[in-house]
Tab-separated table of C-alpha atoms in Angstrom:
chain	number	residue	atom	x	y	z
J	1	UNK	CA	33.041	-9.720	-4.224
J	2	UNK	CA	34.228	-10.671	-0.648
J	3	UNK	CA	37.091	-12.394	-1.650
J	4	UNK	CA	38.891	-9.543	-2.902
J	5	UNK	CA	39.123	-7.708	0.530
J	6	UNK	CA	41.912	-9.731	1.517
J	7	UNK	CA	44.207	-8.591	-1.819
J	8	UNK	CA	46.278	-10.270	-3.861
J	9	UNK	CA	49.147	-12.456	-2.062
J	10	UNK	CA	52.494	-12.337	-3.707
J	11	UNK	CA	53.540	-15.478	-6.156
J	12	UNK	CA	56.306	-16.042	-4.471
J	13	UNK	CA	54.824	-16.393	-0.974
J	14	UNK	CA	52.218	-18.624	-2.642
J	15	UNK	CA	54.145	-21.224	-3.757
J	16	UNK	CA	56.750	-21.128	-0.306
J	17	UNK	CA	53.963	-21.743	1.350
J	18	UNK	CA	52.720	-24.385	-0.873
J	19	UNK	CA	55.392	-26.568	-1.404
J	20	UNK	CA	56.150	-29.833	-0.235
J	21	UNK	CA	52.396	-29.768	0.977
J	22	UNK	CA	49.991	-32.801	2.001
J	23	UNK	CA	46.411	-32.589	0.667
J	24	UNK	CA	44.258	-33.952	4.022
J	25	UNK	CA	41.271	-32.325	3.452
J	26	UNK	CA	38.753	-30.791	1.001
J	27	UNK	CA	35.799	-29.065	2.410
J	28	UNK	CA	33.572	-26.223	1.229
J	29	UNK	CA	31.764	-23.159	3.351
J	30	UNK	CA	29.776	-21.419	0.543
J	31	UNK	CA	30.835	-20.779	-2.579
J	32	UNK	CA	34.964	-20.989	-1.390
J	33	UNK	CA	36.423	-24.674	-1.430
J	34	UNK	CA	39.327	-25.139	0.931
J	35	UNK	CA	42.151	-27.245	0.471
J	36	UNK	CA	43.662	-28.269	4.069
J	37	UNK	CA	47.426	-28.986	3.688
J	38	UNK	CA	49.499	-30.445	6.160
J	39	UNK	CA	53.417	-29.006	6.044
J	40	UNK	CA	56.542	-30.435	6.538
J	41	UNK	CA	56.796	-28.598	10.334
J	42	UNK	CA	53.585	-30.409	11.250
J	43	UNK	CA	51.507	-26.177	10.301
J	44	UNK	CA	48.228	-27.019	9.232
J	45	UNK	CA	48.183	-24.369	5.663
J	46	UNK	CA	44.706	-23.181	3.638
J	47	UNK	CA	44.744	-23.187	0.143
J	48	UNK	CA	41.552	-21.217	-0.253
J	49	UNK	CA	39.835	-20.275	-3.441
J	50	UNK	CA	36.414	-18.609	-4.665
J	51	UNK	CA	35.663	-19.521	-8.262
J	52	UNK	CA	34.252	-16.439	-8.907
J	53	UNK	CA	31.923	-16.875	-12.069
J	54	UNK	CA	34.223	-18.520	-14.375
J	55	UNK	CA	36.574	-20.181	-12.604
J	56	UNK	CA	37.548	-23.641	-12.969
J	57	UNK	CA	39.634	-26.308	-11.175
J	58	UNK	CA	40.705	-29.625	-12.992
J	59	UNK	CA	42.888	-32.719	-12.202
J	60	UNK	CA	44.785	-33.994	-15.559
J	61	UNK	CA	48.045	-35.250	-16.331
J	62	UNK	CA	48.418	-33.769	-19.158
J	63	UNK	CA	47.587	-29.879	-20.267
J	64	UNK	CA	46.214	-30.910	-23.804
J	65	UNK	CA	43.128	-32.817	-21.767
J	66	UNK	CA	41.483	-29.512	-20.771
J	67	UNK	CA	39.344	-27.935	-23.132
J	68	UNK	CA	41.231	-25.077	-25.374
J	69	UNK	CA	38.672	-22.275	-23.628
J	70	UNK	CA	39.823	-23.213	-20.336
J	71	UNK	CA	43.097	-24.044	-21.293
J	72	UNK	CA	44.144	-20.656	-22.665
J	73	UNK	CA	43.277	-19.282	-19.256
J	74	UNK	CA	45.067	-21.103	-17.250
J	75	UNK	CA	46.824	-18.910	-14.425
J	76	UNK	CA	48.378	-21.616	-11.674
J	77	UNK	CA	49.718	-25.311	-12.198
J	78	UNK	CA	50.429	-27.797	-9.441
J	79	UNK	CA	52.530	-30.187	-9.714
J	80	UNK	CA	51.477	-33.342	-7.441
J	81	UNK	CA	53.336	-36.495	-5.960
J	82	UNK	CA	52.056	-38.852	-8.231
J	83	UNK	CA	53.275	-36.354	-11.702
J	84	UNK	CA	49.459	-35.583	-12.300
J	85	UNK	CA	48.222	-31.716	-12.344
J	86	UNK	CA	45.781	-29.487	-10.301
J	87	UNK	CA	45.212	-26.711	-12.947
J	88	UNK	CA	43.419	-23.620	-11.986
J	89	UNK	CA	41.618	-21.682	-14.718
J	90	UNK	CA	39.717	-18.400	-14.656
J	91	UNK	CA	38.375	-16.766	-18.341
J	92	UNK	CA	37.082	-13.658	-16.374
J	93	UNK	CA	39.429	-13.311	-13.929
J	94	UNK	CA	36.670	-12.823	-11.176
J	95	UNK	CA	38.011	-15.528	-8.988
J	96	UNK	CA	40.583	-15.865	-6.133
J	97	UNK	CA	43.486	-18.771	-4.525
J	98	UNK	CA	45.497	-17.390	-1.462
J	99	UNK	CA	47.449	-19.668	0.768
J	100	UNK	CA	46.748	-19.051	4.042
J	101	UNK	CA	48.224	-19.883	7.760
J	102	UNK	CA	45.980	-20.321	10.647
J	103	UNK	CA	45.640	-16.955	11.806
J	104	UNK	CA	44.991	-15.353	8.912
J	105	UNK	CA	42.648	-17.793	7.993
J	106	UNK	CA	40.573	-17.480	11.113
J	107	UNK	CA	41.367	-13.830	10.709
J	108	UNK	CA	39.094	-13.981	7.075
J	109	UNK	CA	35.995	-12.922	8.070
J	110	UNK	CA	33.992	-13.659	5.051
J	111	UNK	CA	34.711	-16.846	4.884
J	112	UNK	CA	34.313	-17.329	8.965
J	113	UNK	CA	30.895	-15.371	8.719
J	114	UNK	CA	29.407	-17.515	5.693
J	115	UNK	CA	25.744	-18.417	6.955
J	116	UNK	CA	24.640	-22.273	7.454
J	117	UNK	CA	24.953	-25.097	5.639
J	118	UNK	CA	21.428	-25.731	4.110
J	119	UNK	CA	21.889	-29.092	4.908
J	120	UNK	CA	23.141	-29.065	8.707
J	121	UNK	CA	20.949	-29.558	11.566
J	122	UNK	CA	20.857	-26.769	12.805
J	123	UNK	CA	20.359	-24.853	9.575
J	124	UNK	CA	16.778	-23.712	9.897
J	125	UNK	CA	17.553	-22.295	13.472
J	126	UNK	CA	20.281	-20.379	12.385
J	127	UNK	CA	18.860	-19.107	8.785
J	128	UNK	CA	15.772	-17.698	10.776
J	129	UNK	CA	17.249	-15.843	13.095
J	130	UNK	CA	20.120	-14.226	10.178
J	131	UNK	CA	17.291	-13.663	7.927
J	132	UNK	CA	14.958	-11.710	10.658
J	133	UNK	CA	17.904	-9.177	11.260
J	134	UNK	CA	16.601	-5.618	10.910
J	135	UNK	CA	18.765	-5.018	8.019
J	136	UNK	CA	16.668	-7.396	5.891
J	137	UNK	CA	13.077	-6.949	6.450
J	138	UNK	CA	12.619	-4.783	3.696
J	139	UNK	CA	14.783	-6.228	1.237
J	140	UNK	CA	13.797	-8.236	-1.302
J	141	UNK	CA	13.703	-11.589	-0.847
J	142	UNK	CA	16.066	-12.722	-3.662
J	143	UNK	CA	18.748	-10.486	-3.110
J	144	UNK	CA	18.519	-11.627	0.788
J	145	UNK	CA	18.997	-15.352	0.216
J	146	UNK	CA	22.199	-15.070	-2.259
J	147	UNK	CA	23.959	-13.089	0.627
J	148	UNK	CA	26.748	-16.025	1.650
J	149	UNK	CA	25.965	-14.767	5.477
J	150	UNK	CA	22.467	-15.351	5.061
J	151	UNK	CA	22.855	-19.121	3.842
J	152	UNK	CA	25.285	-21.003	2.285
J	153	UNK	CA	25.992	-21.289	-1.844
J	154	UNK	CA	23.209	-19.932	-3.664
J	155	UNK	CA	23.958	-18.534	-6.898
J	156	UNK	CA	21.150	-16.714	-8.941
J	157	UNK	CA	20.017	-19.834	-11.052
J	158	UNK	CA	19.255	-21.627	-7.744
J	159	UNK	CA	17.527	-18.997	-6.356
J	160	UNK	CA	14.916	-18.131	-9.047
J	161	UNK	CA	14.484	-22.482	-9.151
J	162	UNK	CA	14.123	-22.573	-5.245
J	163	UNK	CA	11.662	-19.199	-4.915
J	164	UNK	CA	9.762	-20.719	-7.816
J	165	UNK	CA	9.285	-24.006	-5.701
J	166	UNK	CA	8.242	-22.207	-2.684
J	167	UNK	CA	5.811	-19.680	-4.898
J	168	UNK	CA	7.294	-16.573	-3.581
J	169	UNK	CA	7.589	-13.498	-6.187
J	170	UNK	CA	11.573	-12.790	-6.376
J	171	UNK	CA	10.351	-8.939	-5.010
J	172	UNK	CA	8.300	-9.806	-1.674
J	173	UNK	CA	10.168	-8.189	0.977
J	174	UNK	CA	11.478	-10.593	3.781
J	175	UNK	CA	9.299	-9.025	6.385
J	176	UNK	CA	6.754	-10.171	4.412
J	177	UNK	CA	7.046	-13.932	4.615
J	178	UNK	CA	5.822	-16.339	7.543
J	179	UNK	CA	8.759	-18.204	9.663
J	180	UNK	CA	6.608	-21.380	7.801
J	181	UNK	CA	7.548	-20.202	4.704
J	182	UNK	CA	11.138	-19.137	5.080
J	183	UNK	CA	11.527	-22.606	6.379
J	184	UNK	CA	9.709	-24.469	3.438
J	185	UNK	CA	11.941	-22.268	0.885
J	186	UNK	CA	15.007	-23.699	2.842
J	187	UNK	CA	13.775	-26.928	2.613
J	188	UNK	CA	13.608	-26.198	-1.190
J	189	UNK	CA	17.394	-25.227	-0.920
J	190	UNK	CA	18.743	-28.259	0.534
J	191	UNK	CA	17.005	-30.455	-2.149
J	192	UNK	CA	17.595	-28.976	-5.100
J	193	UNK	CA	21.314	-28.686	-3.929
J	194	UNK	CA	21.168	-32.129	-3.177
J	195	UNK	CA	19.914	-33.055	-6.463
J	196	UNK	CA	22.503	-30.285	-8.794
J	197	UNK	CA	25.139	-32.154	-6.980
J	198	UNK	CA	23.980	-35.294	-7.725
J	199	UNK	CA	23.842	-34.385	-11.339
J	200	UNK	CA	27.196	-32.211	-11.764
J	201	UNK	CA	25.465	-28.437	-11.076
J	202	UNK	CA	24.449	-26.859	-14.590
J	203	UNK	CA	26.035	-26.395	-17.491
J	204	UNK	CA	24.280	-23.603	-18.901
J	205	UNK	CA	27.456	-21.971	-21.202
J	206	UNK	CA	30.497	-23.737	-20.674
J	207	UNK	CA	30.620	-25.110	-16.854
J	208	UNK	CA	32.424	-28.614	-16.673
J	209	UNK	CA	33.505	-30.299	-13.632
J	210	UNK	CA	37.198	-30.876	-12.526
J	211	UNK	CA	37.171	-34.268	-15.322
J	212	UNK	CA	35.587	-31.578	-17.893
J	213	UNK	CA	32.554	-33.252	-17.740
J	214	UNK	CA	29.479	-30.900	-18.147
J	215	UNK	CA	26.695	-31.061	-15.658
J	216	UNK	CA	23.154	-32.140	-16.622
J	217	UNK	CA	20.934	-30.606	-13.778
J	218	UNK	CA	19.873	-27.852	-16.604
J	219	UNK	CA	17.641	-30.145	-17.554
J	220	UNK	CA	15.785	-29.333	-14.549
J	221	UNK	CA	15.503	-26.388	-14.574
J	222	UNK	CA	11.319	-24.797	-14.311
J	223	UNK	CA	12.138	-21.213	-14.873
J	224	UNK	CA	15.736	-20.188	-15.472
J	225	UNK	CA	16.064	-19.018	-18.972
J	226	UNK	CA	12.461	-20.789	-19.427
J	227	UNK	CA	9.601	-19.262	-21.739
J	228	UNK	CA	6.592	-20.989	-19.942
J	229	UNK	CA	5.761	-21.932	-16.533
J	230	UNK	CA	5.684	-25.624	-16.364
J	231	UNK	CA	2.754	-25.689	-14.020
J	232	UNK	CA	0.284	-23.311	-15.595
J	233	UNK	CA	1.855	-22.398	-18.800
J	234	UNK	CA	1.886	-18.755	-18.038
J	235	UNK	CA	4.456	-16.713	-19.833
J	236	UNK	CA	8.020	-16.686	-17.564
J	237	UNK	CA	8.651	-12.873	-16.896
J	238	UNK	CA	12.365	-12.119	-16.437
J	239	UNK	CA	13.583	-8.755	-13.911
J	240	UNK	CA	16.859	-7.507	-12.961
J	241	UNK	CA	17.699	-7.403	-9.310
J	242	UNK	CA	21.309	-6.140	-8.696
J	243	UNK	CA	21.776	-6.509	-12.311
J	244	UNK	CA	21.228	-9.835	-12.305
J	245	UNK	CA	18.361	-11.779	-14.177
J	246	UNK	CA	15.353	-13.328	-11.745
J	247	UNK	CA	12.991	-15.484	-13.642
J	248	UNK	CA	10.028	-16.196	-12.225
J	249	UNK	CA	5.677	-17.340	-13.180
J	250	UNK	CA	4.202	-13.787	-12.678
J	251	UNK	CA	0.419	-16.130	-12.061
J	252	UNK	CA	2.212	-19.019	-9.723
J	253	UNK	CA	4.708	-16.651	-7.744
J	254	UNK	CA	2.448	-13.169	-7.730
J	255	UNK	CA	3.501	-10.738	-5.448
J	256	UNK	CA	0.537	-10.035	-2.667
């Protein structure tokens, strides 16, 4: 995973860095969110972390209101002005915080290279002319769009749900699809991200939000983990690409 290129940072520079902090900002470029902290010498300070795939963040004032399979895992505490908590959690360990100044923050290149936002303006521009590099024409279209320099934030459940909306087989190579169609399965992106926010993402094991509330976008879902195709009621075929599970209508999204 990118985020492990930059190593691990020392606890004690961690919290140095950390303390006496102002929260100003919370943004996200991908799948990192990035906590923009004002210090005490006026230093603008990144508290940067990827989730990984099991990661959690909750606020609570109290330890005992995080779930106990969360709560056994929990690797860093802060301690805030107003005596609540900011609890990090991780189960697998896959995740990653650093604290970060300015130029080793701009220095981060995976998280300065992430591709567009799917909802900014000039998103379809930008995703079009990423996606026609060289390097991807023969790739499978999948494995293309979950590359965080390719566009922004989508994991595998979103991208079988979005190719499945755009009826384009998981394995059809990039070269293979019209600028018209790249740009519809975009479109596809942006809504359904719009809408799994709306609805607190999907709780398919044990995701919950930073309130431990589960999300309900699961619901949703038209192929993920599905057995038939809502449209036709063909049988939902599941394949491994890079080891990870791609479900998709073989009759609605067939390869040409």
């Amino acid at each position: 995973m990118p985020f492990k290129k930059i190593g691990r940072q020392e606890v004690e520079t961690f919290s140095q860095r950390l303390e006496g902090g102002s929260i100003e900002k919370l943004e996200r470029k991908g799948k990192y969110l990035i906590f923009n902290l004002n210090q005490a010498d006026t230093s603008t300070l990144y508290l940067v972390t990827h989730l990984g795939m099991t990661g959690a963040i909750f606020h609570v004032n109290d330890l005992d209101e995080i779930a106990p399979n969360y709560r056994k895992h929990v690797h860093i505490i802060f301690k805030l002005n107003d005596k609540s908590l900011m609890v990090y959690s991780d189960q697998r360990r896959f995740g990653w915080m650093g604290a970060l100044n300015k130029q080793e923050y701009t220095a981060y290149r995976p998280l300065q290279e992430v591709g567009p936002d799917p909802a900014s303006e000039d998103a379809p521009r930008i995703f079009l002319e990423i996606i026609r590099n060289k390097a991807f024409i023969n790739k499978p279209i999948k494995r293309v769009i979950m590359q965080p320099n390719v566009i922004q934030g989508v994991g595998n459940i979103y991208a079988s749900e979005c190719l499945y909306k755009a009826k384009l087989n998981p394995l059809t190579s990039v070269g293979e699809v019209s600028d018209e169609k790249l740009l519809e399965l975009l479109g596809h992106i942006k809504e359904t991200f719009e809408l799994a926010i709306k609805l607190g993402g999907s709780s398919i094991r044990d995701y919950v939000n930073s309130e431990g509330k589960k999300g309900t976008f699961q619901e949703l879902h038209m192929v993920y983990n599905k057995d038939f195709c809502p449209e036709c009621g063909s049988s939902i075929e599941n394949l491994k690409i890079d080891q990870r599970s791609s479900f998709y209508c073989p009759n609605c999204q067939a390869k040409s």
